[in-house]
Short mmCIF file of C-alpha atoms and ligand atoms in Angstrom, two decimals:
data_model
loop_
_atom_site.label_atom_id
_atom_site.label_comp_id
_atom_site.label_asym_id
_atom_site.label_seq_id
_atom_site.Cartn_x
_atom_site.Cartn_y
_atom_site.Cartn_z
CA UNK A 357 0.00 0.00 0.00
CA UNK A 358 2.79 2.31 1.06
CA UNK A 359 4.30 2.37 -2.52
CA UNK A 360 1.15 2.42 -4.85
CA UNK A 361 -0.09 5.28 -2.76
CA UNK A 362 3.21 6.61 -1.69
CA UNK A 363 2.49 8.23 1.94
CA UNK A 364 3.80 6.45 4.82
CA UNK A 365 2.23 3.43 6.77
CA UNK A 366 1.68 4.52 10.94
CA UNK A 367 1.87 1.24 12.76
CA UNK A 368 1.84 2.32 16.44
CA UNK A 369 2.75 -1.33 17.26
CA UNK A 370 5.78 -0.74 15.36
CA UNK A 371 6.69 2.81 16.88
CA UNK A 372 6.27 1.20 20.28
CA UNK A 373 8.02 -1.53 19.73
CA UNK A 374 10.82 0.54 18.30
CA UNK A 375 10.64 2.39 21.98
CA UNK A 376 10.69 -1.42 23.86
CA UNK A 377 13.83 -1.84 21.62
CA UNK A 378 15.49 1.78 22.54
CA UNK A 379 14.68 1.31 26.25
CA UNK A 380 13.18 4.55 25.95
CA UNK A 381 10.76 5.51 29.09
CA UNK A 382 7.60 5.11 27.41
CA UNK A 383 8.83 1.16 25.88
CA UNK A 384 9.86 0.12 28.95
CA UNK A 385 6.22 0.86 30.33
CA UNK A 386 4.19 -0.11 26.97
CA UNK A 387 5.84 -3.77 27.12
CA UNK A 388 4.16 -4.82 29.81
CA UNK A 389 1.23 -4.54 28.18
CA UNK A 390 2.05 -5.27 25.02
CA UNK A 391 3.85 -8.86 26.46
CA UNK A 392 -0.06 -9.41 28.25
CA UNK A 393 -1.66 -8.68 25.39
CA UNK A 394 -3.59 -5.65 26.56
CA UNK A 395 -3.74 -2.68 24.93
CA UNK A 396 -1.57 0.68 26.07
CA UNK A 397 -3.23 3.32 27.52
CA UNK A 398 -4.73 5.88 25.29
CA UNK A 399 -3.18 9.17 26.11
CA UNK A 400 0.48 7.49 25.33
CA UNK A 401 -0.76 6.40 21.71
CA UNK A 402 -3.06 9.81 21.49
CA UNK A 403 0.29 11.50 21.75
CA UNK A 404 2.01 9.12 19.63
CA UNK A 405 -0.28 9.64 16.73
CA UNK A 406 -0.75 13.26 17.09
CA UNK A 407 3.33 14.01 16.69
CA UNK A 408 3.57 11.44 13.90
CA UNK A 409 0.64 12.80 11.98
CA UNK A 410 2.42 16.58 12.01
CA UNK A 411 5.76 15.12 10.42
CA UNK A 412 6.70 16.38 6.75
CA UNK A 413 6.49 12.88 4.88
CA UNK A 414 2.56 13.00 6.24
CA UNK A 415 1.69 15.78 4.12
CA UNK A 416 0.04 14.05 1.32
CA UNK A 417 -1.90 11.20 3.35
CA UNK A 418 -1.14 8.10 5.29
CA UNK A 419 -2.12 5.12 6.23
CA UNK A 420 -2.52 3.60 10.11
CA UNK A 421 -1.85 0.26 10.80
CA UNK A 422 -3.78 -1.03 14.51
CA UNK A 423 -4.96 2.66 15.34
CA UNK A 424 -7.06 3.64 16.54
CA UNK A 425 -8.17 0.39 18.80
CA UNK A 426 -10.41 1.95 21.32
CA UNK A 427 -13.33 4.76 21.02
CA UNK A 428 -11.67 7.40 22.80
CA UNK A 429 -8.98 6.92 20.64
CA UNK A 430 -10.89 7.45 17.75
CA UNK A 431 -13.13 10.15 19.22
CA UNK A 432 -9.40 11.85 19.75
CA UNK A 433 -8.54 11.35 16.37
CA UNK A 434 -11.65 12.61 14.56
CA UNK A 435 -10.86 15.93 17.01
CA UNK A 436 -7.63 16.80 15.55
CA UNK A 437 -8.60 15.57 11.85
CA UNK A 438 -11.15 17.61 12.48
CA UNK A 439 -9.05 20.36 13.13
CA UNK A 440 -6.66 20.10 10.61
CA UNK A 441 -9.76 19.81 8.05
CA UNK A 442 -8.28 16.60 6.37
CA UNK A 443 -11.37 13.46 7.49
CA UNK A 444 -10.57 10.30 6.80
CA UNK A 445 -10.76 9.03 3.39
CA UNK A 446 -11.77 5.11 4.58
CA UNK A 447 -11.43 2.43 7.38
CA UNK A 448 -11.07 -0.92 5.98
CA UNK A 449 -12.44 -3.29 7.88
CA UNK A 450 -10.65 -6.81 7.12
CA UNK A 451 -12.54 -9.75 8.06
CA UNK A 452 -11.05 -12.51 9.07
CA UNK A 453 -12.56 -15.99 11.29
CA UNK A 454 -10.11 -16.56 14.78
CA UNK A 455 -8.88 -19.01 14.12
CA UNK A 456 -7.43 -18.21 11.05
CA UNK A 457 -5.96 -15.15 12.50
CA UNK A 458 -4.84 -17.66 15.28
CA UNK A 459 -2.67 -19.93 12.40
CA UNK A 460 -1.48 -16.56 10.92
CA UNK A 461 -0.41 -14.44 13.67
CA UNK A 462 1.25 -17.79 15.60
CA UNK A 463 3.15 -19.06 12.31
CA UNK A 464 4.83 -15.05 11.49
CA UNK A 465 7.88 -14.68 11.70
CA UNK A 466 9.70 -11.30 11.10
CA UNK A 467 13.12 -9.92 9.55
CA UNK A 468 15.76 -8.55 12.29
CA UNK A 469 16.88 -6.39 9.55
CA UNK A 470 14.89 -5.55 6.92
CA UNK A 471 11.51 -5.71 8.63
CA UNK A 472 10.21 -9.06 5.79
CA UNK A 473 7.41 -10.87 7.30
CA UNK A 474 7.27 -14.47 6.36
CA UNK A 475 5.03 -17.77 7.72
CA UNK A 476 6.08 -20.54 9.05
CA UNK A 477 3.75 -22.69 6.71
CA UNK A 478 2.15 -20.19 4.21
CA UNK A 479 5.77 -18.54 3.50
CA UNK A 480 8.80 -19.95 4.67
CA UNK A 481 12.10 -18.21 4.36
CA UNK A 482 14.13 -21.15 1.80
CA UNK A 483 16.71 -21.69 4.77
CA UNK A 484 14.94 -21.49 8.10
CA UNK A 485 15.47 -18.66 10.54
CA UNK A 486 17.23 -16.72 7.74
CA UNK A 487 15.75 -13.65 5.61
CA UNK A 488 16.15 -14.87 1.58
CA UNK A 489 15.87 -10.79 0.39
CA UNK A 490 18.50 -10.05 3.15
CA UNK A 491 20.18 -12.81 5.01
CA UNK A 492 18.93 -11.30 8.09
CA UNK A 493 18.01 -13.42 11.28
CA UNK A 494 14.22 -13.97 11.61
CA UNK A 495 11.81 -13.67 15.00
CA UNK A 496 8.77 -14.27 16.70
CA UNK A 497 7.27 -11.55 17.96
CA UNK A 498 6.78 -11.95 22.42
CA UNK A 499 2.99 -11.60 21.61
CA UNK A 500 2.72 -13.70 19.14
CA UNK A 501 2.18 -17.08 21.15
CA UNK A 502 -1.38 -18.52 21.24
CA UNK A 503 -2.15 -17.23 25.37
CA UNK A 504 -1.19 -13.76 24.50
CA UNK A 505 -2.81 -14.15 20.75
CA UNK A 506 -6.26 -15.11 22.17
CA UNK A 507 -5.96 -12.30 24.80
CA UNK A 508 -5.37 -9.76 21.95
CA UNK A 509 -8.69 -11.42 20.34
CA UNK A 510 -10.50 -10.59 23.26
CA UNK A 511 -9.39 -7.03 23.44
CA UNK A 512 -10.01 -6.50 19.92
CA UNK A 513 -13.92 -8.13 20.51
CA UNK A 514 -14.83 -5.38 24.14
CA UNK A 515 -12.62 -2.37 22.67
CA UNK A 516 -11.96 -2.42 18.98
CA UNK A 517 -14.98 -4.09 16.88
CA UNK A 518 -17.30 -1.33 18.46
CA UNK A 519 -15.38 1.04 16.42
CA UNK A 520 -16.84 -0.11 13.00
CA UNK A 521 -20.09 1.21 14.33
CA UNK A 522 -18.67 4.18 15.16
CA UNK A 523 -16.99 4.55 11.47
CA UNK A 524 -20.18 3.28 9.71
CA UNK A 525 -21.61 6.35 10.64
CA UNK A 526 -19.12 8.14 9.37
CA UNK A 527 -19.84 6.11 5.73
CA UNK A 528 -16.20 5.32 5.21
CA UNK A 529 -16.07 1.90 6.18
CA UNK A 530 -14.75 -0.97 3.37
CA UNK A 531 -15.28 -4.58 4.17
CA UNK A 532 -12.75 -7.16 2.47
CA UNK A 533 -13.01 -10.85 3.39
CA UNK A 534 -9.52 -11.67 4.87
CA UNK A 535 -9.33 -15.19 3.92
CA UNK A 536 -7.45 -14.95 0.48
CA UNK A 537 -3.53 -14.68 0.16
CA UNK A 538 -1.89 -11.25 0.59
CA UNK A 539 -1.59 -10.51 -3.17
CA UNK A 540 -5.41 -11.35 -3.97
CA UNK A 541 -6.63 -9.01 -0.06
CA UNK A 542 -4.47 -6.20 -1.78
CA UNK A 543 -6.42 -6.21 -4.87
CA UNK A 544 -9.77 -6.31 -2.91
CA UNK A 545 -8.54 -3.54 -0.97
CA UNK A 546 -7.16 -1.30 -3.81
CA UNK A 547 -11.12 -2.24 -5.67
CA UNK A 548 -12.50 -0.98 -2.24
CA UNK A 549 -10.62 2.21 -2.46
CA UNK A 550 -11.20 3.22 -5.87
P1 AMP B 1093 0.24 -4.60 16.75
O1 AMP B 1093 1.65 -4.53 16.23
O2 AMP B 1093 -0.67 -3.60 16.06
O3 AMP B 1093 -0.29 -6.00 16.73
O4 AMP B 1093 0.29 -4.15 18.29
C1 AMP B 1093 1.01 -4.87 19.24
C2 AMP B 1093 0.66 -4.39 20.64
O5 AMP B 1093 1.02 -3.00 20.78
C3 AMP B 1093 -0.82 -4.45 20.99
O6 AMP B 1093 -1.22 -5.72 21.46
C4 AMP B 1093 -0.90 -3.37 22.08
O7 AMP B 1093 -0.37 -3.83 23.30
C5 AMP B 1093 0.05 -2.29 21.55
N1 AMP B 1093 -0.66 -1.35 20.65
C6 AMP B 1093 -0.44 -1.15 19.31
N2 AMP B 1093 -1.27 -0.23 18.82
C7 AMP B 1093 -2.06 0.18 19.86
C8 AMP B 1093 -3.14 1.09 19.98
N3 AMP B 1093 -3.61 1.79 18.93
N4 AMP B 1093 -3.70 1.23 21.21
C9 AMP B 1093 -3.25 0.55 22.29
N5 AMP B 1093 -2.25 -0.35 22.25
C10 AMP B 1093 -1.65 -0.54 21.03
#
């Protein structure tokens, strides 16, 4: 997505755990919730976001990746888009059965280096535990084990699923069955965009 619409993908999972990795203040408290599966509290990601958002490379768009996750997140976000007079242009909604997201999230394995994700099953690396585009090591994310994946379920059921509600009033939601491979959700996604 990042390169056919060239604007930058915000994944506040990957800014905190950038912060876990830097030891910063604000990583060293996030990971305990992160390792339990629970989400962070809102006025850390609220700030997050809000910085991010004002950076140069966000000037023509960009894409979030797990945010918002709760509605006073979103209520906090439709505030300052609100402000800055750019709405959002559409939430898409991927929909996916648990356990599927179960096999997917507890097969992924990620790049040290260059950030690759690959699956254990669906898309191995061609010599295991090692990146082919960079010869990097690959890892399993803390979270990504089935306790703390079916935690993360139930957080996403009580906090995040009301939020489609929420954005169905605001007409911009776009519903893709999740069950295809990557290449063919991309497509439905790009359709669903226009
Ligand atoms: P993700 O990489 O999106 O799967 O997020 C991994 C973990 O980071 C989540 O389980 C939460 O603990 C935390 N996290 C990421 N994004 C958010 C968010 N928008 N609100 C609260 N916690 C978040």
């Amino acid at each position: 997505m990042i390169e056919k619409y060239q604007i930058p993908q915000i994944s506040t999972g990957d800014i905190l755990r950038q912060a876990v990795k830097d030891g910063t203040e604000m990583g060293n408290a996030a990971k305990t919730y992160m390792d339990r599966g629970d989400l962070v509290p809102d006025d850390v990601i609220i700030g997050i976001v809000k910085d991010r958002i004002k950076a140069d490379d966000c000037k023509n768009g960009y894409i979030f990746d797990g945010f918002p996750r709760t509605l006073p997140q979103a209520e906090a976000l439709d505030k300052v888009l609100d402000e800055l007079g750019t709405p959002l242009d559409a939430v898409v909604n991927i929909d996916v059965p648990e356990d599927v997201v179960v096999g997917r999230l507890s097969g992924r394995r990620t790049c040290k280096r260059c950030g690759t994700l690959y699956h254990m099953i669906a898309n191995p690396t061609k010599e295991e535990g090692i990146c082919d585009k960079c010869g990097g090591e690959t890892f399993q994310r803390d979270d990504d084990n089935e306790t703390t994946i079916r935690q993360r379920l139930e957080v996403y059921r009580e906090q995040t699923f009301p939020l489609i509600d929420h954005y169905t009033t605001q007409d911009v939601v776009k519903t893709i069955p999740g069950e295809g491979t990557p290449k063919e959700i991309f497509e439905l996604t790009c359709q669903a965009l226009g």
